[in-house]
Short mmCIF file of C-alpha atoms in Angstrom, two decimals:
data_model
loop_
_atom_site.label_atom_id
_atom_site.label_comp_id
_atom_site.label_asym_id
_atom_site.label_seq_id
_atom_site.Cartn_x
_atom_site.Cartn_y
_atom_site.Cartn_z
CA MET A 60 -217.92 82.10 -239.51
CA ARG A 61 -221.75 82.39 -239.95
CA ARG A 62 -222.45 80.66 -236.61
CA ALA A 63 -220.10 83.14 -234.83
CA ALA A 64 -221.69 86.14 -236.56
CA GLU A 65 -225.11 84.85 -235.63
CA LEU A 66 -224.13 84.40 -231.98
CA LEU A 67 -222.78 87.98 -232.10
CA ALA A 68 -226.03 89.31 -233.42
CA ALA A 69 -227.86 87.38 -230.77
CA SER A 70 -225.80 88.69 -227.88
CA LEU A 71 -226.06 92.27 -229.03
CA LEU A 72 -229.84 91.71 -229.60
CA ILE A 73 -230.39 90.63 -226.05
CA ALA A 74 -228.22 93.28 -224.62
CA GLY A 75 -230.67 95.74 -226.39
CA THR A 76 -228.17 97.30 -228.69
CA SER A 77 -228.06 97.26 -232.53
CA ALA A 78 -226.09 94.94 -234.64
CA PHE A 79 -224.34 96.53 -237.70
CA ALA A 80 -222.46 94.98 -240.64
CA GLN A 81 -219.57 96.55 -242.33
CA ASP A 82 -218.99 96.03 -245.98
CA ALA A 83 -215.59 97.88 -246.12
CA PRO A 84 -212.30 96.05 -246.09
CA VAL A 85 -210.31 95.80 -242.82
CA ALA A 86 -208.76 99.30 -242.10
CA PRO A 87 -205.65 100.12 -240.00
CA ALA A 88 -205.69 99.42 -236.28
CA THR A 89 -206.30 103.13 -235.62
CA ASP A 90 -209.80 102.96 -237.38
CA PRO A 91 -212.53 102.77 -234.67
CA LEU A 92 -214.56 100.13 -236.48
CA PRO A 93 -211.98 97.21 -236.32
CA ALA A 94 -211.46 98.32 -232.73
CA ALA A 95 -215.10 98.08 -232.00
CA ALA A 96 -215.15 94.51 -233.65
CA ALA A 97 -212.28 93.36 -231.61
CA ASP A 98 -214.16 94.57 -228.40
CA ALA A 99 -217.21 92.73 -229.69
CA GLN A 100 -215.20 89.44 -230.24
CA ARG A 101 -213.57 89.68 -226.72
CA GLN A 102 -217.16 90.27 -225.29
CA LEU A 103 -218.43 87.31 -227.32
CA ARG A 104 -215.72 84.94 -225.96
CA GLN A 105 -216.04 86.25 -222.34
CA THR A 106 -219.89 85.92 -222.43
CA PHE A 107 -220.24 82.52 -224.06
CA THR A 108 -217.30 80.61 -222.53
CA ASN A 109 -218.75 77.17 -223.23
CA LEU A 110 -218.48 77.70 -226.88
CA SER A 111 -215.25 77.58 -228.99
CA PHE A 112 -215.25 79.97 -231.92
CA GLU A 113 -213.02 79.27 -234.96
CA ASP A 114 -213.70 82.54 -236.76
CA PHE A 115 -215.15 85.95 -236.32
CA GLY A 116 -216.13 88.65 -238.64
CA PRO A 117 -219.07 91.00 -239.81
CA ALA A 118 -222.39 89.76 -240.51
CA PRO A 119 -224.54 90.74 -243.49
CA VAL A 120 -227.25 92.18 -241.31
CA LYS A 121 -227.37 95.86 -240.84
CA GLY A 122 -229.26 98.18 -238.43
CA PRO A 123 -231.42 97.35 -235.49
CA ILE A 124 -233.15 94.05 -235.20
CA TYR A 125 -236.81 93.64 -234.41
CA GLN A 126 -238.80 90.65 -233.17
CA ALA A 127 -242.25 89.57 -234.68
CA ALA A 128 -244.60 86.53 -234.49
CA ALA A 129 -245.58 84.84 -237.71
CA GLY A 130 -247.31 81.54 -238.00
CA GLY A 131 -246.76 80.57 -234.37
CA ARG A 132 -243.01 81.34 -234.75
CA ILE A 133 -240.82 84.13 -233.53
CA ILE A 134 -238.68 85.65 -236.08
CA TYR A 135 -236.35 88.68 -236.37
CA PHE A 136 -236.33 91.46 -238.95
CA ALA A 137 -233.54 93.90 -239.88
CA PRO A 138 -235.22 96.50 -242.06
CA GLU A 139 -232.10 98.47 -243.09
CA SER A 140 -230.61 95.47 -244.99
CA GLY A 141 -233.94 93.47 -245.45
CA HIS A 142 -232.97 90.39 -243.72
CA LEU A 143 -235.25 87.99 -242.02
CA LEU A 144 -233.73 85.87 -239.28
CA PHE A 145 -235.05 82.42 -238.22
CA ALA A 146 -233.02 82.00 -235.17
CA ALA A 147 -232.97 80.87 -231.49
CA VAL A 148 -231.59 83.68 -229.25
CA TYR A 149 -229.99 82.81 -225.98
CA ASP A 150 -229.09 85.24 -223.27
CA LYS A 151 -225.77 84.95 -221.48
CA ASN A 152 -227.33 82.65 -218.83
CA GLY A 153 -228.15 80.21 -221.60
CA LEU A 154 -232.01 80.97 -221.54
CA ASN A 155 -233.75 80.53 -224.95
CA VAL A 156 -235.57 83.92 -225.02
CA THR A 157 -236.88 83.03 -228.41
CA ALA A 158 -238.68 80.08 -226.95
CA MET A 159 -239.96 81.98 -224.12
CA ALA A 160 -241.43 84.81 -226.39
CA GLN A 161 -242.87 82.02 -228.54
CA ASP A 162 -244.73 80.45 -225.54
CA ALA A 163 -246.00 83.82 -224.42
CA SER A 164 -247.40 84.52 -227.92
CA ALA A 165 -249.03 81.18 -228.07
CA ARG A 166 -250.75 81.60 -224.61
CA LYS A 167 -252.29 84.88 -225.84
CA ARG A 168 -253.67 83.35 -228.90
CA LEU A 169 -255.33 80.35 -226.97
CA ASP A 170 -258.34 82.56 -226.14
CA VAL A 171 -259.59 82.12 -229.84
CA ILE A 172 -260.04 78.27 -229.53
CA ASP A 173 -263.33 77.10 -228.65
CA PRO A 174 -263.10 73.66 -226.86
CA THR A 175 -266.60 73.01 -227.60
CA GLN A 176 -265.97 72.93 -231.24
CA ALA A 177 -263.24 70.27 -231.04
CA LEU A 178 -263.29 66.63 -231.94
CA VAL A 179 -262.43 65.11 -228.49
CA ILE A 180 -260.36 61.95 -228.44
CA GLY A 181 -259.61 60.49 -224.94
CA PRO A 182 -261.27 60.34 -221.60
CA ALA A 183 -262.37 63.34 -219.49
CA GLY A 184 -260.07 64.09 -216.70
CA ALA A 185 -257.02 62.96 -218.53
CA PRO A 186 -254.24 65.65 -219.26
CA LYS A 187 -255.43 67.88 -222.18
CA VAL A 188 -253.56 68.41 -225.53
CA ILE A 189 -254.88 70.86 -228.23
CA GLU A 190 -253.85 69.30 -231.52
CA PHE A 191 -253.98 70.97 -234.99
CA THR A 192 -253.67 68.03 -237.49
CA ASP A 193 -254.01 66.94 -241.12
CA PRO A 194 -255.07 63.39 -242.23
CA ASP A 195 -252.42 63.29 -244.98
CA CYS A 196 -249.52 64.71 -242.81
CA PRO A 197 -247.14 61.85 -242.30
CA TYR A 198 -245.82 63.38 -239.00
CA CYS A 199 -249.30 63.54 -237.87
CA GLN A 200 -249.72 59.92 -238.52
CA ALA A 201 -246.64 59.25 -236.63
CA LEU A 202 -247.97 61.30 -233.71
CA GLU A 203 -251.13 59.23 -233.82
CA ARG A 204 -249.02 56.01 -233.47
CA PHE A 205 -247.11 57.63 -230.64
CA TRP A 206 -250.33 58.42 -228.71
CA ALA A 207 -251.59 54.82 -229.13
CA VAL A 208 -248.24 53.47 -227.81
CA LYS A 209 -248.47 55.81 -224.71
CA ALA A 210 -252.14 54.97 -224.12
CA ALA A 211 -251.14 51.25 -224.10
CA GLU A 212 -248.55 52.29 -221.34
CA GLY A 213 -251.36 53.88 -219.27
CA LYS A 214 -250.30 57.41 -220.24
CA VAL A 215 -253.59 58.68 -221.62
CA VAL A 216 -254.47 62.16 -222.84
CA GLN A 217 -257.51 63.90 -223.97
CA ARG A 218 -256.94 65.44 -227.25
CA LEU A 219 -258.93 68.44 -228.66
CA ILE A 220 -258.61 67.99 -232.36
CA TYR A 221 -258.78 70.79 -235.02
CA PHE A 222 -258.28 69.99 -238.68
CA VAL A 223 -255.83 71.94 -240.97
CA SER A 224 -257.17 71.52 -244.46
CA GLY A 225 -255.14 73.96 -246.54
CA ILE A 226 -251.94 71.91 -246.96
CA HIS A 227 -252.90 68.66 -248.56
CA PRO A 228 -255.53 68.55 -251.32
CA GLU A 229 -257.60 65.68 -249.78
CA ALA A 230 -257.32 66.92 -246.28
CA ALA A 231 -260.59 68.66 -246.02
CA ALA A 232 -262.48 65.92 -247.65
CA LYS A 233 -261.04 63.27 -245.26
CA ALA A 234 -261.48 65.48 -242.33
CA GLU A 235 -265.30 65.77 -243.30
CA HIS A 236 -265.48 62.07 -243.78
CA ILE A 237 -264.13 61.55 -240.17
CA LEU A 238 -266.65 64.12 -238.78
CA CYS A 239 -269.60 62.71 -240.69
CA SER A 240 -268.81 59.09 -239.64
CA PRO A 241 -271.10 57.41 -237.04
CA ASP A 242 -268.07 56.67 -234.91
CA LYS A 243 -265.87 59.63 -235.36
CA VAL A 244 -262.91 58.36 -233.20
CA ALA A 245 -262.78 54.99 -234.99
CA ALA A 246 -262.95 56.67 -238.38
CA PHE A 247 -260.08 59.12 -237.22
CA LYS A 248 -257.90 56.17 -236.26
CA ALA A 249 -258.60 54.34 -239.43
CA VAL A 250 -257.77 57.23 -241.71
CA TYR A 251 -254.65 58.09 -239.76
CA ALA A 252 -253.61 54.46 -239.97
CA GLY A 253 -253.78 54.84 -243.77
CA ALA A 254 -257.13 53.48 -244.60
CA ARG A 255 -258.81 54.78 -247.76
CA PRO A 256 -262.57 54.43 -247.62
CA ALA A 257 -264.19 53.61 -250.97
CA GLU A 258 -266.42 56.61 -250.52
CA LEU A 259 -265.77 59.68 -248.42
CA LEU A 260 -268.77 60.71 -246.49
CA LYS A 261 -270.24 64.11 -246.77
CA CYS A 262 -272.58 66.03 -244.51
CA ALA A 263 -273.48 69.63 -243.55
CA ALA A 264 -272.23 69.32 -240.02
CA GLY A 265 -268.96 67.92 -241.10
CA ALA A 266 -268.42 70.66 -243.65
CA ASP A 267 -269.43 73.26 -241.17
CA LYS A 268 -266.79 71.99 -238.65
CA VAL A 269 -263.94 71.87 -241.26
CA THR A 270 -264.82 75.56 -242.20
CA LYS A 271 -264.80 76.67 -238.60
CA ASP A 272 -261.51 74.82 -237.91
CA ALA A 273 -260.04 76.64 -240.93
CA LEU A 274 -260.97 79.99 -239.38
CA THR A 275 -259.48 78.87 -236.04
CA VAL A 276 -256.31 77.83 -237.85
CA LYS A 277 -255.99 81.20 -239.41
CA LYS A 278 -256.62 83.17 -236.28
CA MET A 279 -254.02 81.06 -234.40
CA GLY A 280 -251.43 81.42 -237.07
CA VAL A 281 -250.90 77.67 -237.54
CA SER A 282 -248.91 77.00 -240.59
CA GLY A 283 -247.69 73.49 -240.22
CA THR A 284 -248.82 70.20 -238.82
CA PRO A 285 -248.86 68.83 -236.37
CA THR A 286 -249.11 71.83 -234.15
CA LEU A 287 -249.86 71.17 -230.34
CA PHE A 288 -250.46 73.32 -227.34
CA VAL A 289 -249.56 71.51 -224.17
CA ASP A 290 -249.92 73.27 -220.80
CA GLY A 291 -250.21 76.50 -222.86
CA LYS A 292 -246.90 75.82 -224.53
CA LEU A 293 -246.62 75.61 -228.32
CA ILE A 294 -245.00 72.48 -229.77
CA SER A 295 -244.32 72.75 -233.52
CA GLY A 296 -244.15 69.43 -235.26
CA PHE A 297 -243.92 65.96 -233.63
CA GLN A 298 -241.33 66.63 -230.91
CA GLN A 299 -241.32 63.28 -229.24
CA ALA A 300 -238.86 64.20 -226.40
CA GLU A 301 -240.94 67.24 -225.30
CA LEU A 302 -244.26 65.07 -225.32
CA GLU A 303 -242.44 62.30 -223.38
CA ALA A 304 -241.34 64.90 -220.73
CA PHE A 305 -244.97 66.24 -220.61
CA LEU A 306 -246.37 62.79 -219.99
CA GLU A 307 -243.75 61.96 -217.51
CA GLN A 308 -244.48 65.10 -215.57
CA LYS A 309 -248.32 64.43 -215.49
CA GLN A 310 -247.67 60.80 -214.46
CA GLY A 311 -245.41 62.05 -211.62
CA ASN A 312 -248.00 64.55 -210.58
CA ALA A 313 -250.68 61.81 -210.46
CA ASP A 314 -248.52 59.51 -208.47
CA ALA A 315 -247.75 62.13 -205.90
CA ARG A 316 -251.48 62.66 -205.06
CA PRO A 317 -252.67 61.10 -201.96
#
């Protein structure tokens, strides 16, 4: 029932109308509200013919629904009932308009990133990936292993690294250790492989970089790790399939060059 109601709200949102919830019990057939609900159900089934609906009924959301961006995600707010919706909205053609809005928002925010302030891992000329990461994030560590496997396959990228230090208590100290090491890339790989140095290095330049990264993280609205920007598109979390597709596309483009 909840899924059908959410799809109803989504279809109404895309159509530019308002979704209303009714708390009253079902009224006689002459009442216009059940008639409107019947029309909405009929429209839902006719629009999304590839889905099978087992149930249909009013949603708890009342009033118009508005779109907002928060922490790199697109969310929806219904002020009349105070509901916050974390949902993917599709139009009648199957396009994920939430993802499209999220990508557009991400591209706007890319201007605040200074590539000269990044820790660069990977050769010049390789496809670029902007990566927000945390040394103690297990998914970031899994992503590091993924990049290593892809590099061994000849699918190398250049990563512009920015550290997120506000999630795990030792993240800032470990990031500073990496940045203060004589070989920053080797230190990065060791820490992300689980190494625990006997003493974490400290230096003014490393501490300054961690502070600047924190400001960039705040401006970008990054709230989780890893967060990546690939060809201007936001990828939240370690989404292996999306990264595989990106690498395959880049490989295909390189093979097509004369």
